[in-house]
């Protein structure tokens, strides 16, 4: 799992996007830069080929899909201005059609908004407050856009690593440890439980034994400026199913007010 700096595109992209609240003027919780935690001792290197093979099987399953639909639910920790840690719930629906179509519907406790990419523009629309932001896309395909913007595995975009053409390479970047923990049943689905460690991060993933699709991901950061832990679940996977063309077209309300596609609070943290 690559270690990358947060950036505005990533903050708009995830299912749990507090920054979108800032973007659309409805922030209820301020986000302060967390105190840097002391770095812990590195994990002893051990790579279980069984874990790597199962992760590769998941990656190949996702990479072969020309269309993808999935529901994502996340619990993301944030620090209030007083320093108290709270958890915010985010729910998303993600639809992707390779090579150049992407739609993310974000709901939950956070500010509800939709994000559209159609190969030409990136558009974010606030559902309740009638604000929107739009700018030319930095690339013409989903793959190139993700690589150019580097949203990576930031806690606010927990599913981005699964959308690239080669998730396995992305997830195993800087990998130092891989372990097959065992098997678990999640929501009546039998899964393989895998654990990995990289530069400053430990992460776990539960993958369906039959469909080879991710069901749960937990990430723990070991020091630095990232939030300490986030948890994401995946459900209602649909691979290769037709997706209506209008899904990826931003329907901007006539009375919506256009604002700049900028997040000052995040630009300061780059």
GROMACS .gro file of C-alpha atoms in nm:
model
  270
    1UNK     CA    1   0.000   0.000   0.000
    2UNK     CA    2   0.174   0.318  -0.118
    3UNK     CA    3   0.253   0.602   0.116
    4UNK     CA    4   0.138   0.930  -0.038
    5UNK     CA    5   0.063   1.281   0.070
    6UNK     CA    6  -0.305   1.375   0.091
    7UNK     CA    7  -0.439   1.597  -0.185
    8UNK     CA    8  -0.766   1.772  -0.272
    9UNK     CA    9  -0.880   1.516  -0.530
   10UNK     CA   10  -0.842   1.233  -0.280
   11UNK     CA   11  -1.038   1.426  -0.022
   12UNK     CA   12  -1.329   1.464  -0.260
   13UNK     CA   13  -1.307   1.109  -0.379
   14UNK     CA   14  -1.379   0.885  -0.082
   15UNK     CA   15  -1.698   0.763   0.076
   16UNK     CA   16  -1.613   0.937   0.402
   17UNK     CA   17  -1.517   1.285   0.288
   18UNK     CA   18  -1.511   1.544   0.560
   19UNK     CA   19  -1.329   1.779   0.324
   20UNK     CA   20  -1.633   1.786   0.098
   21UNK     CA   21  -1.817   1.938   0.392
   22UNK     CA   22  -1.560   2.217   0.392
   23UNK     CA   23  -1.586   2.249   0.013
   24UNK     CA   24  -1.961   2.302   0.027
   25UNK     CA   25  -1.964   2.527   0.333
   26UNK     CA   26  -2.130   2.298   0.586
   27UNK     CA   27  -1.852   2.188   0.818
   28UNK     CA   28  -1.970   2.092   1.166
   29UNK     CA   29  -1.641   1.948   1.284
   30UNK     CA   30  -1.306   2.121   1.236
   31UNK     CA   31  -1.006   1.912   1.142
   32UNK     CA   32  -0.680   2.007   1.303
   33UNK     CA   33  -0.345   1.864   1.207
   34UNK     CA   34  -0.296   1.570   1.442
   35UNK     CA   35   0.007   1.563   1.667
   36UNK     CA   36   0.281   1.353   1.519
   37UNK     CA   37   0.295   1.024   1.702
   38UNK     CA   38   0.630   0.863   1.782
   39UNK     CA   39   0.729   0.607   1.524
   40UNK     CA   40   0.702   0.248   1.641
   41UNK     CA   41   0.950  -0.029   1.573
   42UNK     CA   42   0.927  -0.170   1.221
   43UNK     CA   43   0.747  -0.499   1.173
   44UNK     CA   44   0.975  -0.799   1.125
   45UNK     CA   45   0.987  -0.891   0.758
   46UNK     CA   46   0.797  -1.206   0.664
   47UNK     CA   47   0.616  -1.267   0.338
   48UNK     CA   48   0.370  -1.554   0.322
   49UNK     CA   49   0.330  -1.649  -0.043
   50UNK     CA   50  -0.022  -1.776   0.030
   51UNK     CA   51  -0.130  -1.424   0.134
   52UNK     CA   52   0.034  -1.269  -0.171
   53UNK     CA   53  -0.131  -1.520  -0.404
   54UNK     CA   54  -0.476  -1.452  -0.255
   55UNK     CA   55  -0.421  -1.076  -0.289
   56UNK     CA   56  -0.310  -1.127  -0.649
   57UNK     CA   57  -0.628  -1.328  -0.719
   58UNK     CA   58  -0.841  -1.041  -0.588
   59UNK     CA   59  -0.643  -0.791  -0.795
   60UNK     CA   60  -0.684  -0.994  -1.114
   61UNK     CA   61  -1.059  -1.029  -1.054
   62UNK     CA   62  -1.102  -0.652  -1.023
   63UNK     CA   63  -0.864  -0.569  -1.307
   64UNK     CA   64  -1.055  -0.786  -1.557
   65UNK     CA   65  -1.387  -0.609  -1.491
   66UNK     CA   66  -1.483  -0.356  -1.759
   67UNK     CA   67  -1.756  -0.222  -1.528
   68UNK     CA   68  -1.769  -0.219  -1.151
   69UNK     CA   69  -2.041  -0.137  -0.898
   70UNK     CA   70  -1.994  -0.157  -0.521
   71UNK     CA   71  -2.128  -0.011  -0.195
   72UNK     CA   72  -1.869   0.117   0.051
   73UNK     CA   73  -1.919   0.196   0.420
   74UNK     CA   74  -1.643   0.355   0.627
   75UNK     CA   75  -1.566   0.463   0.981
   76UNK     CA   76  -1.308   0.742   0.977
   77UNK     CA   77  -1.152   0.898   1.292
   78UNK     CA   78  -1.119   1.276   1.315
   79UNK     CA   79  -0.993   1.513   1.580
   80UNK     CA   80  -1.229   1.789   1.692
   81UNK     CA   81  -1.087   2.139   1.761
   82UNK     CA   82  -1.064   2.040   2.128
   83UNK     CA   83  -0.851   1.740   2.039
   84UNK     CA   84  -1.120   1.481   2.107
   85UNK     CA   85  -1.120   1.186   1.869
   86UNK     CA   86  -1.454   1.097   1.709
   87UNK     CA   87  -1.559   0.857   1.435
   88UNK     CA   88  -1.765   0.967   1.136
   89UNK     CA   89  -1.968   0.726   0.927
   90UNK     CA   90  -1.961   0.749   0.549
   91UNK     CA   91  -2.155   0.550   0.291
   92UNK     CA   92  -2.078   0.549  -0.080
   93UNK     CA   93  -2.186   0.389  -0.402
   94UNK     CA   94  -1.910   0.359  -0.660
   95UNK     CA   95  -1.968   0.294  -1.030
   96UNK     CA   96  -1.683   0.271  -1.280
   97UNK     CA   97  -1.669   0.194  -1.650
   98UNK     CA   98  -1.324   0.155  -1.799
   99UNK     CA   99  -1.151   0.342  -1.938
  100UNK     CA  100  -1.296   0.686  -1.866
  101UNK     CA  101  -1.613   0.686  -1.653
  102UNK     CA  102  -1.649   0.715  -1.276
  103UNK     CA  103  -1.931   0.806  -1.037
  104UNK     CA  104  -1.917   0.825  -0.656
  105UNK     CA  105  -2.229   0.892  -0.450
  106UNK     CA  106  -2.134   0.987  -0.092
  107UNK     CA  107  -2.381   0.989   0.196
  108UNK     CA  108  -2.385   0.906   0.568
  109UNK     CA  109  -2.299   1.145   0.851
  110UNK     CA  110  -2.092   1.358   0.619
  111UNK     CA  111  -2.203   1.620   0.373
  112UNK     CA  112  -2.397   1.442   0.094
  113UNK     CA  113  -2.249   1.496  -0.251
  114UNK     CA  114  -2.192   1.327  -0.584
  115UNK     CA  115  -1.866   1.314  -0.778
  116UNK     CA  116  -1.856   1.261  -1.157
  117UNK     CA  117  -1.573   1.196  -1.401
  118UNK     CA  118  -1.659   1.151  -1.770
  119UNK     CA  119  -1.316   1.165  -1.930
  120UNK     CA  120  -1.331   1.541  -1.976
  121UNK     CA  121  -1.439   1.704  -1.649
  122UNK     CA  122  -1.448   1.635  -1.275
  123UNK     CA  123  -1.767   1.762  -1.109
  124UNK     CA  124  -1.874   1.761  -0.744
  125UNK     CA  125  -2.234   1.849  -0.655
  126UNK     CA  126  -2.367   1.918  -0.306
  127UNK     CA  127  -2.705   1.745  -0.295
  128UNK     CA  128  -2.878   1.956  -0.030
  129UNK     CA  129  -2.700   2.293  -0.039
  130UNK     CA  130  -2.715   2.346  -0.415
  131UNK     CA  131  -2.346   2.414  -0.463
  132UNK     CA  132  -2.124   2.257  -0.724
  133UNK     CA  133  -1.762   2.265  -0.837
  134UNK     CA  134  -1.633   2.166  -1.180
  135UNK     CA  135  -1.298   2.170  -1.353
  136UNK     CA  136  -1.130   2.011  -1.656
  137UNK     CA  137  -1.000   1.665  -1.574
  138UNK     CA  138  -0.624   1.627  -1.534
  139UNK     CA  139  -0.637   1.314  -1.752
  140UNK     CA  140  -0.869   1.143  -1.997
  141UNK     CA  141  -0.893   0.800  -1.830
  142UNK     CA  142  -0.971   0.683  -1.477
  143UNK     CA  143  -0.633   0.509  -1.457
  144UNK     CA  144  -0.436   0.815  -1.567
  145UNK     CA  145  -0.639   1.042  -1.342
  146UNK     CA  146  -0.569   0.829  -1.036
  147UNK     CA  147  -0.200   0.810  -1.117
  148UNK     CA  148  -0.174   1.182  -1.189
  149UNK     CA  149  -0.363   1.294  -0.881
  150UNK     CA  150  -0.217   1.028  -0.651
  151UNK     CA  151  -0.515   0.982  -0.420
  152UNK     CA  152  -0.351   0.659  -0.313
  153UNK     CA  153  -0.466   0.486   0.002
  154UNK     CA  154  -0.560   0.791   0.203
  155UNK     CA  155  -0.820   0.714   0.467
  156UNK     CA  156  -1.062   0.950   0.296
  157UNK     CA  157  -1.045   0.752  -0.027
  158UNK     CA  158  -1.034   0.397   0.101
  159UNK     CA  159  -1.136   0.229  -0.224
  160UNK     CA  160  -0.911   0.408  -0.473
  161UNK     CA  161  -0.641   0.140  -0.469
  162UNK     CA  162  -0.900  -0.111  -0.591
  163UNK     CA  163  -0.993   0.088  -0.904
  164UNK     CA  164  -0.657   0.101  -1.080
  165UNK     CA  165  -0.560  -0.138  -1.359
  166UNK     CA  166  -0.319  -0.330  -1.136
  167UNK     CA  167  -0.432  -0.318  -0.770
  168UNK     CA  168  -0.174  -0.580  -0.667
  169UNK     CA  169   0.123  -0.363  -0.763
  170UNK     CA  170  -0.036  -0.060  -0.599
  171UNK     CA  171  -0.116  -0.242  -0.275
  172UNK     CA  172   0.219  -0.416  -0.241
  173UNK     CA  173   0.434  -0.109  -0.298
  174UNK     CA  174   0.686  -0.084  -0.009
  175UNK     CA  175   0.548  -0.408   0.136
  176UNK     CA  176   0.760  -0.563   0.410
  177UNK     CA  177   0.531  -0.828   0.557
  178UNK     CA  178   0.245  -1.051   0.435
  179UNK     CA  179   0.050  -1.300   0.646
  180UNK     CA  180  -0.246  -1.533   0.596
  181UNK     CA  181  -0.427  -1.500   0.929
  182UNK     CA  182  -0.703  -1.752   0.858
  183UNK     CA  183  -1.065  -1.763   0.746
  184UNK     CA  184  -1.372  -1.577   0.874
  185UNK     CA  185  -1.740  -1.555   0.783
  186UNK     CA  186  -1.858  -1.197   0.723
  187UNK     CA  187  -2.228  -1.144   0.648
  188UNK     CA  188  -2.262  -1.508   0.546
  189UNK     CA  189  -1.962  -1.482   0.310
  190UNK     CA  190  -1.661  -1.705   0.374
  191UNK     CA  191  -1.346  -1.494   0.353
  192UNK     CA  192  -0.968  -1.524   0.371
  193UNK     CA  193  -0.821  -1.285   0.628
  194UNK     CA  194  -0.488  -1.137   0.517
  195UNK     CA  195  -0.255  -0.897   0.699
  196UNK     CA  196   0.018  -0.680   0.550
  197UNK     CA  197   0.272  -0.427   0.668
  198UNK     CA  198   0.455  -0.152   0.484
  199UNK     CA  199   0.627   0.180   0.546
  200UNK     CA  200   0.451   0.314   0.857
  201UNK     CA  201   0.126   0.125   0.797
  202UNK     CA  202  -0.029  -0.209   0.889
  203UNK     CA  203  -0.338  -0.315   0.700
  204UNK     CA  204  -0.574  -0.610   0.685
  205UNK     CA  205  -0.817  -0.727   0.421
  206UNK     CA  206  -1.086  -0.995   0.415
  207UNK     CA  207  -1.141  -1.141   0.064
  208UNK     CA  208  -1.428  -1.370  -0.042
  209UNK     CA  209  -1.297  -1.724  -0.091
  210UNK     CA  210  -1.529  -1.789  -0.388
  211UNK     CA  211  -1.572  -1.454  -0.564
  212UNK     CA  212  -1.224  -1.317  -0.474
  213UNK     CA  213  -1.370  -0.976  -0.389
  214UNK     CA  214  -1.276  -0.759  -0.089
  215UNK     CA  215  -1.530  -0.745   0.195
  216UNK     CA  216  -1.351  -0.560   0.474
  217UNK     CA  217  -1.037  -0.350   0.508
  218UNK     CA  218  -0.878  -0.214   0.826
  219UNK     CA  219  -0.576   0.017   0.814
  220UNK     CA  220  -0.354   0.116   1.110
  221UNK     CA  221  -0.095   0.391   1.072
  222UNK     CA  222   0.215   0.360   1.293
  223UNK     CA  223   0.303   0.723   1.359
  224UNK     CA  224   0.323   1.025   1.130
  225UNK     CA  225   0.048   1.267   1.030
  226UNK     CA  226  -0.216   1.019   0.915
  227UNK     CA  227  -0.529   0.942   1.115
  228UNK     CA  228  -0.468   0.638   1.338
  229UNK     CA  229  -0.713   0.382   1.198
  230UNK     CA  230  -0.993   0.349   0.946
  231UNK     CA  231  -1.233   0.066   0.869
  232UNK     CA  232  -1.410   0.008   0.537
  233UNK     CA  233  -1.660  -0.257   0.431
  234UNK     CA  234  -1.754  -0.350   0.073
  235UNK     CA  235  -2.084  -0.508  -0.035
  236UNK     CA  236  -2.320  -0.558  -0.331
  237UNK     CA  237  -2.039  -0.612  -0.578
  238UNK     CA  238  -2.142  -0.619  -0.945
  239UNK     CA  239  -1.868  -0.679  -1.201
  240UNK     CA  240  -1.928  -0.664  -1.577
  241UNK     CA  241  -2.292  -0.554  -1.547
  242UNK     CA  242  -2.415  -0.277  -1.783
  243UNK     CA  243  -2.422   0.073  -1.633
  244UNK     CA  244  -2.656   0.338  -1.773
  245UNK     CA  245  -2.468   0.613  -1.959
  246UNK     CA  246  -2.644   0.888  -1.763
  247UNK     CA  247  -2.487   0.760  -1.441
  248UNK     CA  248  -2.165   0.941  -1.529
  249UNK     CA  249  -2.320   1.268  -1.647
  250UNK     CA  250  -2.343   1.542  -1.388
  251UNK     CA  251  -2.697   1.678  -1.366
  252UNK     CA  252  -2.632   2.021  -1.215
  253UNK     CA  253  -2.946   2.183  -1.063
  254UNK     CA  254  -3.046   2.503  -1.240
  255UNK     CA  255  -3.028   2.706  -0.920
  256UNK     CA  256  -2.695   2.561  -0.804
  257UNK     CA  257  -2.416   2.808  -0.730
  258UNK     CA  258  -2.074   2.733  -0.877
  259UNK     CA  259  -1.778   2.760  -0.642
  260UNK     CA  260  -1.404   2.710  -0.692
  261UNK     CA  261  -1.269   2.357  -0.688
  262UNK     CA  262  -1.034   2.441  -0.401
  263UNK     CA  263  -0.986   2.319  -0.047
  264UNK     CA  264  -0.764   2.569   0.141
  265UNK     CA  265  -0.757   2.353   0.455
  266UNK     CA  266  -0.603   2.071   0.252
  267UNK     CA  267  -0.369   2.285   0.048
  268UNK     CA  268  -0.209   2.390   0.373
  269UNK     CA  269  -0.143   2.027   0.462
  270UNK     CA  270   0.037   1.932   0.140
   0.00000   0.00000   0.00000
